[in-house]
Tab-separated table of C-alpha atoms and ligand atoms in Angstrom:
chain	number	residue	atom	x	y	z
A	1	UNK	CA	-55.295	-63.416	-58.738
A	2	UNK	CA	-57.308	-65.448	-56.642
A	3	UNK	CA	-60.005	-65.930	-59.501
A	4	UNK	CA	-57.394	-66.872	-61.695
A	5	UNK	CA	-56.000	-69.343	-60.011
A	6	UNK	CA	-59.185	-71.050	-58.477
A	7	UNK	CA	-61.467	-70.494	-61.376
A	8	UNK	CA	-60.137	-69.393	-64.640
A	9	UNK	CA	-59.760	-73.114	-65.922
A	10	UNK	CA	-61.563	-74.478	-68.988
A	11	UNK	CA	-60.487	-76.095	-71.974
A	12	UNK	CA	-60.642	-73.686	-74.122
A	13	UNK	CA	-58.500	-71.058	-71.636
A	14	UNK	CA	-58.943	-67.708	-73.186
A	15	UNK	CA	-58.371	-65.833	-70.005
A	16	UNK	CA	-54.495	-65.910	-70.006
A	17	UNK	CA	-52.371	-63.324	-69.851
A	18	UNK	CA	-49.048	-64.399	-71.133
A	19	UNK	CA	-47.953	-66.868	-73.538
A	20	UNK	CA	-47.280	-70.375	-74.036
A	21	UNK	CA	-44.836	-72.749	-71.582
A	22	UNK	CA	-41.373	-72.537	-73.128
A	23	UNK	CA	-40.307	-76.106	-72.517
A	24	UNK	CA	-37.060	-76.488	-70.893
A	25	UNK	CA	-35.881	-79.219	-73.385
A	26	UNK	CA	-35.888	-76.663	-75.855
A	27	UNK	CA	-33.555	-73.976	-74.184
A	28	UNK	CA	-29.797	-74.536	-74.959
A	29	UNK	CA	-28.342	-75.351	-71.760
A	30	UNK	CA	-25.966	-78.167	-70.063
A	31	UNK	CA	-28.444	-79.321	-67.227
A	32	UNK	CA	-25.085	-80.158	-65.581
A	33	UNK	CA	-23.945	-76.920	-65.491
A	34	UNK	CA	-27.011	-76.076	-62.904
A	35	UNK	CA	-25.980	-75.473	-58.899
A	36	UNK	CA	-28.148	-75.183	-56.163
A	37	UNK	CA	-26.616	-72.657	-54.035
A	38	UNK	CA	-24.213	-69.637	-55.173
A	39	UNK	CA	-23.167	-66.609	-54.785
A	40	UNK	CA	-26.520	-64.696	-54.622
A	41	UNK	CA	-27.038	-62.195	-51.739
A	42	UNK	CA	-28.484	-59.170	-53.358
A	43	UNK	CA	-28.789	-60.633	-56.381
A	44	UNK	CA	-26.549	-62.995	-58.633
A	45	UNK	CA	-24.023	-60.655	-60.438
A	46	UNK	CA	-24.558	-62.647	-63.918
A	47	UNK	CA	-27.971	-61.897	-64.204
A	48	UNK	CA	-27.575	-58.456	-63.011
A	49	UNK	CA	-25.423	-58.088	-65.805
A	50	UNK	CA	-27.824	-59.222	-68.055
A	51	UNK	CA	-30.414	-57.497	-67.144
A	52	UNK	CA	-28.832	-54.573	-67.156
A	53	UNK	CA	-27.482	-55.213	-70.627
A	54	UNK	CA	-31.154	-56.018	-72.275
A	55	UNK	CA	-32.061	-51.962	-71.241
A	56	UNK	CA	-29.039	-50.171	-71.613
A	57	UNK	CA	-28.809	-49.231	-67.498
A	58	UNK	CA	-26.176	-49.585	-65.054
A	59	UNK	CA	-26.521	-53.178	-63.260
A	60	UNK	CA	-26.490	-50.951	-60.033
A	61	UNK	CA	-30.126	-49.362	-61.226
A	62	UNK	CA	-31.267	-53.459	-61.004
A	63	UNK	CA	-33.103	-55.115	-58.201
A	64	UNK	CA	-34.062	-58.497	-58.835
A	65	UNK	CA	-37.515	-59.626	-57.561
A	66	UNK	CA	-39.989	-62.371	-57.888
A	67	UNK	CA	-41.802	-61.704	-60.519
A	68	UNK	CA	-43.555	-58.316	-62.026
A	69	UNK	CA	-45.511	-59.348	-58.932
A	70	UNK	CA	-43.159	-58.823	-56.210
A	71	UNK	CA	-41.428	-56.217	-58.202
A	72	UNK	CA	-44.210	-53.686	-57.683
A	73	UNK	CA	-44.924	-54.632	-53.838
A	74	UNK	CA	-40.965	-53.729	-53.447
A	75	UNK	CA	-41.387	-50.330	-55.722
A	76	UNK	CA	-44.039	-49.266	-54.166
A	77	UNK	CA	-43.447	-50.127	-50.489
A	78	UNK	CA	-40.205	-48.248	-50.903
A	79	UNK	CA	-42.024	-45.179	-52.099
A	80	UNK	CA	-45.226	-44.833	-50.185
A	81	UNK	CA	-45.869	-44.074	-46.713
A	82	UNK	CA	-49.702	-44.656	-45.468
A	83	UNK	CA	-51.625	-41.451	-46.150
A	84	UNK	CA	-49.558	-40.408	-49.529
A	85	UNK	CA	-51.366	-39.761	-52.299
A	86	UNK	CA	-50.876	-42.437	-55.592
A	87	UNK	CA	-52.869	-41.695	-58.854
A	88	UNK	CA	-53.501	-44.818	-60.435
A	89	UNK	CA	-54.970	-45.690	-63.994
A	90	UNK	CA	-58.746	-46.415	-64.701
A	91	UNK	CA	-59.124	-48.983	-65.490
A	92	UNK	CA	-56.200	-51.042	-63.686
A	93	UNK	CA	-54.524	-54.038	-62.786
A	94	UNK	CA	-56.206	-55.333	-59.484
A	95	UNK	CA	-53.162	-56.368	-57.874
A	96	UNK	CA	-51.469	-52.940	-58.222
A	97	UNK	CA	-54.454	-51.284	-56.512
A	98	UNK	CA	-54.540	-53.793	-54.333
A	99	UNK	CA	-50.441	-53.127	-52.812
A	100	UNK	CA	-51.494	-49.385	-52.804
A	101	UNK	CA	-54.034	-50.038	-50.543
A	102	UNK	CA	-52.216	-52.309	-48.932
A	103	UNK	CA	-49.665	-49.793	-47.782
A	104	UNK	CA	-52.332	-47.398	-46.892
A	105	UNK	CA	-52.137	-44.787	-49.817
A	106	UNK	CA	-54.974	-42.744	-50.296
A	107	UNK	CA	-55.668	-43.631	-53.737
A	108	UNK	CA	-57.002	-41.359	-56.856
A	109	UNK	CA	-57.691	-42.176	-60.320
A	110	UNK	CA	-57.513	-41.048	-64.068
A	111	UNK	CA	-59.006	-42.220	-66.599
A	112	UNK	CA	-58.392	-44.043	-69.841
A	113	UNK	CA	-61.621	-43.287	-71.804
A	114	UNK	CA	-62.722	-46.433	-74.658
A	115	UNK	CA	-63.846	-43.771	-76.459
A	116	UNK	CA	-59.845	-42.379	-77.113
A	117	UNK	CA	-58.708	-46.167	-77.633
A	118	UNK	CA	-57.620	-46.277	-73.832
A	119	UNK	CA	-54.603	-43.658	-74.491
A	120	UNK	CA	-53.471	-41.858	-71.388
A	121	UNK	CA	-54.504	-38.148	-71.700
A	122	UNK	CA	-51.807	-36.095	-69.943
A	123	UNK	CA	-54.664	-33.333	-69.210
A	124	UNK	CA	-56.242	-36.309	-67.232
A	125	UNK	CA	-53.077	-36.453	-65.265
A	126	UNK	CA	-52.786	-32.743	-64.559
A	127	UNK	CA	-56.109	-32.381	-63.691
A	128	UNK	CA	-55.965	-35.509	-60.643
A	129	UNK	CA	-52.401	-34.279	-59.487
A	130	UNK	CA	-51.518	-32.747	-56.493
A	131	UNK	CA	-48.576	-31.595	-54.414
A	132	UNK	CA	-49.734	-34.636	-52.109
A	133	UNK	CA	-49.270	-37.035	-54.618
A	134	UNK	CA	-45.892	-39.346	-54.269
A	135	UNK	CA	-46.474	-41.710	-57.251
A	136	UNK	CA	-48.025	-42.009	-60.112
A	137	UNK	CA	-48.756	-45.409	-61.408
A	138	UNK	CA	-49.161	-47.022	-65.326
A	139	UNK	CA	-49.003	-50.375	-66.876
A	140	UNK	CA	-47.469	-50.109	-71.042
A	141	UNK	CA	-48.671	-52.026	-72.537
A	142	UNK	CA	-51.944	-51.587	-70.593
A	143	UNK	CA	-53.468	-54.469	-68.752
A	144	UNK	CA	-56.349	-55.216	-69.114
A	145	UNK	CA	-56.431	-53.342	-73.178
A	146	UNK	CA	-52.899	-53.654	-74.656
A	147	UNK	CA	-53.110	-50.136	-75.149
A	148	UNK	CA	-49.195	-48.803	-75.841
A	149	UNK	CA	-48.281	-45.691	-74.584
A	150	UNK	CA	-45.820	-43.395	-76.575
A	151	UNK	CA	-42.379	-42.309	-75.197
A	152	UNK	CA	-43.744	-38.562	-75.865
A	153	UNK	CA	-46.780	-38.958	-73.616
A	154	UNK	CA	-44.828	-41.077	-70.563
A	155	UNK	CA	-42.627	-37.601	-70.856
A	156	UNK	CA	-45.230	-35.122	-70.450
A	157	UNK	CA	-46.744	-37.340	-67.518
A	158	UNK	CA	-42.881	-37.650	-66.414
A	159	UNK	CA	-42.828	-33.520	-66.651
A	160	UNK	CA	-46.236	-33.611	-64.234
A	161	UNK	CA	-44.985	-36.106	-61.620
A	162	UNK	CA	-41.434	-33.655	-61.614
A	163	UNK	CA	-44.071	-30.407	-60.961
A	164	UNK	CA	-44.826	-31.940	-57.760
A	165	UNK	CA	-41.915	-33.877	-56.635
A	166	UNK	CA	-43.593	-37.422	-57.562
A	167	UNK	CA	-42.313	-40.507	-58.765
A	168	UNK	CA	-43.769	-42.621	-62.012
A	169	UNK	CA	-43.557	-46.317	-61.939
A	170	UNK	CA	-44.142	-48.002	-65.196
A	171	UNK	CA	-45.033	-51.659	-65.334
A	172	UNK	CA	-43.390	-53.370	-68.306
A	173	UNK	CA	-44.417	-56.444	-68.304
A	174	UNK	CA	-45.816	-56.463	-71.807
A	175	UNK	CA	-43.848	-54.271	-73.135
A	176	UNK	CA	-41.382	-56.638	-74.746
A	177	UNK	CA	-44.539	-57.881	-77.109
A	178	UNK	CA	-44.146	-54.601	-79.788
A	179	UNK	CA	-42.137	-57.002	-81.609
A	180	UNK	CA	-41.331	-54.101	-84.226
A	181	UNK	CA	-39.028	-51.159	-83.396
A	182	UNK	CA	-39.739	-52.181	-79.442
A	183	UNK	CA	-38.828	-48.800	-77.461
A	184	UNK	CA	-36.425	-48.892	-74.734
A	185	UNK	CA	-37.671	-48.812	-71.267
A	186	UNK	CA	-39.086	-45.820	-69.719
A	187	UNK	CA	-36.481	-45.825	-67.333
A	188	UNK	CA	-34.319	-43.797	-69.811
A	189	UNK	CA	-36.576	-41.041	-69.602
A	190	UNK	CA	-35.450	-39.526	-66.364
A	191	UNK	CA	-35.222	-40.005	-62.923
A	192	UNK	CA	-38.418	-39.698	-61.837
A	193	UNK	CA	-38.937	-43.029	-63.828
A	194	UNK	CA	-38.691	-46.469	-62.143
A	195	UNK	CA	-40.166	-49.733	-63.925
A	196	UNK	CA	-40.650	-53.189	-63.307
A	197	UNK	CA	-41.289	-55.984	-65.027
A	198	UNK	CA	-40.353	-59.595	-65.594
A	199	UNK	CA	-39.842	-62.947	-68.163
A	200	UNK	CA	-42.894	-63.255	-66.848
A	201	UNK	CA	-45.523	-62.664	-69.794
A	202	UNK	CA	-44.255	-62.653	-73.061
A	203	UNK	CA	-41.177	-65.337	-73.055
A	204	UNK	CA	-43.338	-67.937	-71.856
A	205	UNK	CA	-40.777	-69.053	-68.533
A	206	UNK	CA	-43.287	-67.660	-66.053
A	207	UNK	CA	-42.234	-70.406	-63.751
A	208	UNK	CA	-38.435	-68.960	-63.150
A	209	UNK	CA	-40.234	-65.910	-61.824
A	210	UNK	CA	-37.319	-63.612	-63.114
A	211	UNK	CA	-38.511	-60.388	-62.129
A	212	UNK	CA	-37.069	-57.188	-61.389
A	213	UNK	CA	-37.213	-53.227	-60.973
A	214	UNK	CA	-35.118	-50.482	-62.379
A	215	UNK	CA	-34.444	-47.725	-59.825
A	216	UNK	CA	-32.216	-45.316	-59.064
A	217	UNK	CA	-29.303	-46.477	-57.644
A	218	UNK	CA	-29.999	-45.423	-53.835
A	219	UNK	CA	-33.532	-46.483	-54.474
A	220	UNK	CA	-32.638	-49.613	-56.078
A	221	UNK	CA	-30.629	-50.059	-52.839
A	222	UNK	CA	-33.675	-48.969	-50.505
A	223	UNK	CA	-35.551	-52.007	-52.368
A	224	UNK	CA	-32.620	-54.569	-51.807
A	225	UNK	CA	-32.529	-53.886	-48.244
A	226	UNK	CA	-36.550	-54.247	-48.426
A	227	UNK	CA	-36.740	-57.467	-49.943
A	228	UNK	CA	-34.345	-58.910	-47.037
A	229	UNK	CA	-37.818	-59.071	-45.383
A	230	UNK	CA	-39.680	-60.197	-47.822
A	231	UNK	CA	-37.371	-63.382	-50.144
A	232	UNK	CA	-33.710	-62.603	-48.458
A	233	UNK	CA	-32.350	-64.302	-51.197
A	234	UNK	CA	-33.259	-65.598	-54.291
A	235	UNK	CA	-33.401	-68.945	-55.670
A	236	UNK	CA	-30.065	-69.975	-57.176
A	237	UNK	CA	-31.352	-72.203	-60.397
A	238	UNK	CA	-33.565	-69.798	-61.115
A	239	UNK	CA	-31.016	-67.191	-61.377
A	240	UNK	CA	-29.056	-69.721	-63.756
A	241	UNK	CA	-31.419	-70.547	-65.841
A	242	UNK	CA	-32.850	-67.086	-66.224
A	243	UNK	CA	-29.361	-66.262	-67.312
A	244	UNK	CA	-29.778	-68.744	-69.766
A	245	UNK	CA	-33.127	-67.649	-71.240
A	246	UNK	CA	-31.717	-63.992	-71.359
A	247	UNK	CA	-28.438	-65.739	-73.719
A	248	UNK	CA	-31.675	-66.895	-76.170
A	249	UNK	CA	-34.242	-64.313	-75.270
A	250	UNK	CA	-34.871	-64.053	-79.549
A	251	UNK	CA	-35.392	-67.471	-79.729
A	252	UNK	CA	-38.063	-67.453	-76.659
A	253	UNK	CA	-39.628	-64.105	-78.072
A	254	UNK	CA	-40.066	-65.336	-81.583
A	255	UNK	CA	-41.424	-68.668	-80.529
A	256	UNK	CA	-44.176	-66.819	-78.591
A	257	UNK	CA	-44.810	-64.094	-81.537
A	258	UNK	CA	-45.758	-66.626	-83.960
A	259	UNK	CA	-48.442	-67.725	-81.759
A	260	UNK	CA	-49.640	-64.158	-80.910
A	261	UNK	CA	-49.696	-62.726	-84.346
A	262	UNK	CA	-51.920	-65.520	-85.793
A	263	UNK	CA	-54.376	-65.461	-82.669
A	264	UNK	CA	-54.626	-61.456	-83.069
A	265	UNK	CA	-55.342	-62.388	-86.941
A	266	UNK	CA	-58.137	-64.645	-86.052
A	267	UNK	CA	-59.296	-62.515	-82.935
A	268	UNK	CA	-59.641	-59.280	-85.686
A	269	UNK	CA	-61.570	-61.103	-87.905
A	270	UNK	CA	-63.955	-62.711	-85.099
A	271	UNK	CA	-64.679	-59.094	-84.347
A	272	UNK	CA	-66.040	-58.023	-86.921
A	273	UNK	CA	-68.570	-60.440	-87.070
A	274	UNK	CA	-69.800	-59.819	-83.993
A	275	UNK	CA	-72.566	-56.897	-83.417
A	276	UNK	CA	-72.782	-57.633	-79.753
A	277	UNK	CA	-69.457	-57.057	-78.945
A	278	UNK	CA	-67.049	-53.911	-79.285
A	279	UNK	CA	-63.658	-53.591	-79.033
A	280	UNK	CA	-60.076	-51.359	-79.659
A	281	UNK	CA	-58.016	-52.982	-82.015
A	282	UNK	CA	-54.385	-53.102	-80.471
A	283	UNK	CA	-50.968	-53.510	-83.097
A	284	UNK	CA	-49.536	-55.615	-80.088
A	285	UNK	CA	-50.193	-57.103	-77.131
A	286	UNK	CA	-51.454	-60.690	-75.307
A	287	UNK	CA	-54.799	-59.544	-74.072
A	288	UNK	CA	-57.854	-57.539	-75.917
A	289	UNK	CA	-60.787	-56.161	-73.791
A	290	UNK	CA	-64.214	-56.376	-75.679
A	291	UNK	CA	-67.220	-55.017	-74.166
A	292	UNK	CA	-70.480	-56.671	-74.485
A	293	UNK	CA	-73.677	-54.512	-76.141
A	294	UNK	CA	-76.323	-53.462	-74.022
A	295	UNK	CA	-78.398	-56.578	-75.729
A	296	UNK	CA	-76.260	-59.142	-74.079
A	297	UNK	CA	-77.223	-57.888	-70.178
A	298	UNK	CA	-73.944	-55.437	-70.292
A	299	UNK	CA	-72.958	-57.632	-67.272
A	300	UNK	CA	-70.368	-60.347	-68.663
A	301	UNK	CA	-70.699	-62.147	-65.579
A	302	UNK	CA	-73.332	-64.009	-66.219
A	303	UNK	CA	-72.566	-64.619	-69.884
A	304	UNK	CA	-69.205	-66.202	-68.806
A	305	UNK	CA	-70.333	-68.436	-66.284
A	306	UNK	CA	-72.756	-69.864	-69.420
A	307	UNK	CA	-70.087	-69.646	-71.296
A	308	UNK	CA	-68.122	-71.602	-68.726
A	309	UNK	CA	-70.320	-74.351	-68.201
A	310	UNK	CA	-72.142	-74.421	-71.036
A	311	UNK	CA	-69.112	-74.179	-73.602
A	312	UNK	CA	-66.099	-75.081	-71.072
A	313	UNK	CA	-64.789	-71.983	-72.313
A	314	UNK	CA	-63.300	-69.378	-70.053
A	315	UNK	CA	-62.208	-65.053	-69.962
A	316	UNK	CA	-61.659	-63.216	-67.216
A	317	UNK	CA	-64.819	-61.120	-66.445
A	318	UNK	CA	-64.299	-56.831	-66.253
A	319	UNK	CA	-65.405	-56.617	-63.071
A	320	UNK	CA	-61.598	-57.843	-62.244
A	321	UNK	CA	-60.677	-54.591	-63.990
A	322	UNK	CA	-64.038	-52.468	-62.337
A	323	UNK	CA	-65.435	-52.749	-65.643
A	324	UNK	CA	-68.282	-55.136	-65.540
A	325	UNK	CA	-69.657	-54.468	-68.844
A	326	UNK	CA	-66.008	-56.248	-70.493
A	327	UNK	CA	-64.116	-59.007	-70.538
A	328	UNK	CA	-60.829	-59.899	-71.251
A	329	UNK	CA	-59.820	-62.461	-73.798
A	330	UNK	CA	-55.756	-63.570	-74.279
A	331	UNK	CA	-53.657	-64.738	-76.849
A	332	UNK	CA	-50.725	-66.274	-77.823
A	333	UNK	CA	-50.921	-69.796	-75.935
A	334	UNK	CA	-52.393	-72.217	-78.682
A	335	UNK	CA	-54.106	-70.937	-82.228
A	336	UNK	CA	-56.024	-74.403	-82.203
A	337	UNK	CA	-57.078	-74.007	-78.327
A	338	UNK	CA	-58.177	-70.038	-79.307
A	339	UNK	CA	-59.501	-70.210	-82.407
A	340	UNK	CA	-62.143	-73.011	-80.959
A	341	UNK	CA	-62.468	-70.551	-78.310
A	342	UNK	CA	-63.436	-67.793	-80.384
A	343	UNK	CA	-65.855	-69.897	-81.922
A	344	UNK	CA	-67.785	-71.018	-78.688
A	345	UNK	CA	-67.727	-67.279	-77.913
A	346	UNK	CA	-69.553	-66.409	-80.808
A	347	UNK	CA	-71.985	-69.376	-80.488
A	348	UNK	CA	-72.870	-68.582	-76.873
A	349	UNK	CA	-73.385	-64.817	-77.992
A	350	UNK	CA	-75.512	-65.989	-80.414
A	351	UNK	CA	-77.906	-67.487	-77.898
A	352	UNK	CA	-77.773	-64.706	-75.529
A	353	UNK	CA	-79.227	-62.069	-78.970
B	401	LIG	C1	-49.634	-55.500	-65.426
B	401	LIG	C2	-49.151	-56.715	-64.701
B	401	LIG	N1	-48.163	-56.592	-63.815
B	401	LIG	C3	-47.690	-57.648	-63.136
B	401	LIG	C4	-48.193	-58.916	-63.327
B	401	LIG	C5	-47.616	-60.062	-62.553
B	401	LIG	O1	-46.591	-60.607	-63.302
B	401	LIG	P1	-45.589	-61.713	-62.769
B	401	LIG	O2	-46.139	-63.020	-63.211
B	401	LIG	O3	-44.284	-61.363	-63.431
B	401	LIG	O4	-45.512	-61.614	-61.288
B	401	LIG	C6	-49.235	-59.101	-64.229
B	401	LIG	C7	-49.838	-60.420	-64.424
B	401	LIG	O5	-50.839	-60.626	-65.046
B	401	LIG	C8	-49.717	-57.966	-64.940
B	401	LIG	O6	-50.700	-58.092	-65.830
């Protein structure tokens, strides 16, 4: 997070995660019709409502949060007590790690193998769990690969956690990128599901920070009472114009889609011309995860700081993800901007054959 807000800057900015800026002037709202303070304690009923509406759950199940980001520090903190046991994905999200350790879990790990196209193996799953474990912890689609995970395997891994009396929190975030036949949340798959996520990512209003978590009701509740030391209350025009994007949520998706589909065209077709690089090709999703060949140093740290300051060009290096041999490229912010990016890629790998 740190790296990414320090030194991730270049101007050609392939090491995004979400999509472009929606720009305010082109939401459908009355400006006047904004308020600074409200009616908001636990939440601002509205946008519980509409929330709750977008999955299908009862606006009780809904705990708003700021941001994916804040959403998993409440889930998890509500869960875990220091010395529980949380199995975690390989590879992973640093920040998710990162709040595990945080709250003192004794952390294991499964493993998505490259070699399966990143897929959760529920075997994997078995193997790592035990009757210590308290939560089990997965990001669909995966960050940092894009990999989706089918409702049928989140429901053997959901039969697992139940063996041993654990919980499974699925981050969403991306989710709402499978722009065809999108599946509905995990959350409907029983009640040892909880999930957060956000507008975060793929409807380009990152700055509203409209995140939240779906629990079960006396969880959900547990959270609330949480977050009283963490935000106490949320900010009002954010709630109101989050209300606003979820009354044109198509509008801000397909904006955003256009943009991702073409970049995912031209990032397919870079990849094939390049024998120093290898990576799984993903129907959907805002971020790819190419590894570089053993030719290229297999440590992409050093090839992205070249590529950095020789190329102002920028990706956010594997080692964020404990896989220093990758990096992770994103789309769906500017075809112009990425296909020039691509294109400095390939001429810096070049120089490194
Ligand atoms: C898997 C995952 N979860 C959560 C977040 C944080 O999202 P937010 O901006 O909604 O806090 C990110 C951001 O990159 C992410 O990749």
């Amino acid at each position: 997070m740190h790296w990414s807000k320090t030194q991730s800057r270049a101007r050609f900015n392939l090491a995004t995660s979400g999509v472009a800026s929606f720009p305010l002037c082109e939401l459908p709202i009355d400006l006047k019709e904004l308020e600074i303070n409200g009616d908001n304690s636990y939440g601002y009923a509205p946008l519980q409502q509409a929330i709750a509406a977008h999955h299908g759950v009862d606006p009780d199940c809904v705990v708003e949060s700021e941001g994916t980001s804040m959403a998993n520090h409440l889930a998890m903190a509500a869960i875990i007590e220091a010395g529980n046991e949380v199995l975690i994905e390989h590879p992973a999200y640093g920040p998710i790690l990162d709040i595990a350790q945080y709250l003192q879990a004794n952390v294991k790990r499964f493993r998505r193998a490259e070699e399966d196209g990143w897929a959760i193996d529920p075997a994997e799953v078995r193997r790592c769990i035990t009757p210590k474990t308290r939560l089990i912890v997965i990001t669909n689609l995966h960050n940092p690969t894009s990999a989706f995970t089918l409702n049928s395997v989140l429901r053997e891994i959901g039969d697992i956690a139940r063996s041993v009396g654990a919980l499974v929190l699925v981050d969403e975030v991306y989710l709402d990128a499978v722009y065809e036949n999108t599946p509905r949340t995990s959350f409907h798959l029983g009640p040892e599901f909880l999930v957060t996520t956000s507008l975060t990512k793929v409807y380009g209003v990152s700055g509203l920070r409209c995140g939240w978590i779906l629990a079960q009701s006396d969880l959900a509740w547990k959270m609330r009472r949480l977050n009283d030391l963490y935000s106490a209350t949320p900010v009002y025009p954010g709630e109101l114009l989050s209300v606003a994007a979820f009354q044109h949520l198509d509008l801000l998706r397909e904006r955003a889609r256009r943009i991702v589909e073409a970049d995912r065209k031209l990032l397919r077709d870079f990849l094939k011309q390049q024998s120093s690089l290898s990576a799984v090709s993903t129907e959907w999703g805002t971020t790819s995860f190419p590894r570089l060949s053993r030719d290229c140093g297999r440590n992409a740290d050093a090839f992205l700081d070249r590529l950095r300051s020789e190329f102002d060009t920028s990706a956010v290096p594997g080692r964020f993800f404990e896989m220093p041999d990758h990096f992770r490229i994103g789309m769906g912010v500017d075809t112009e901007m990425f296909a020039e990016g691509l294109d400095r890629i390939s001429r810096a790998l070049r120089q490194s054959d």
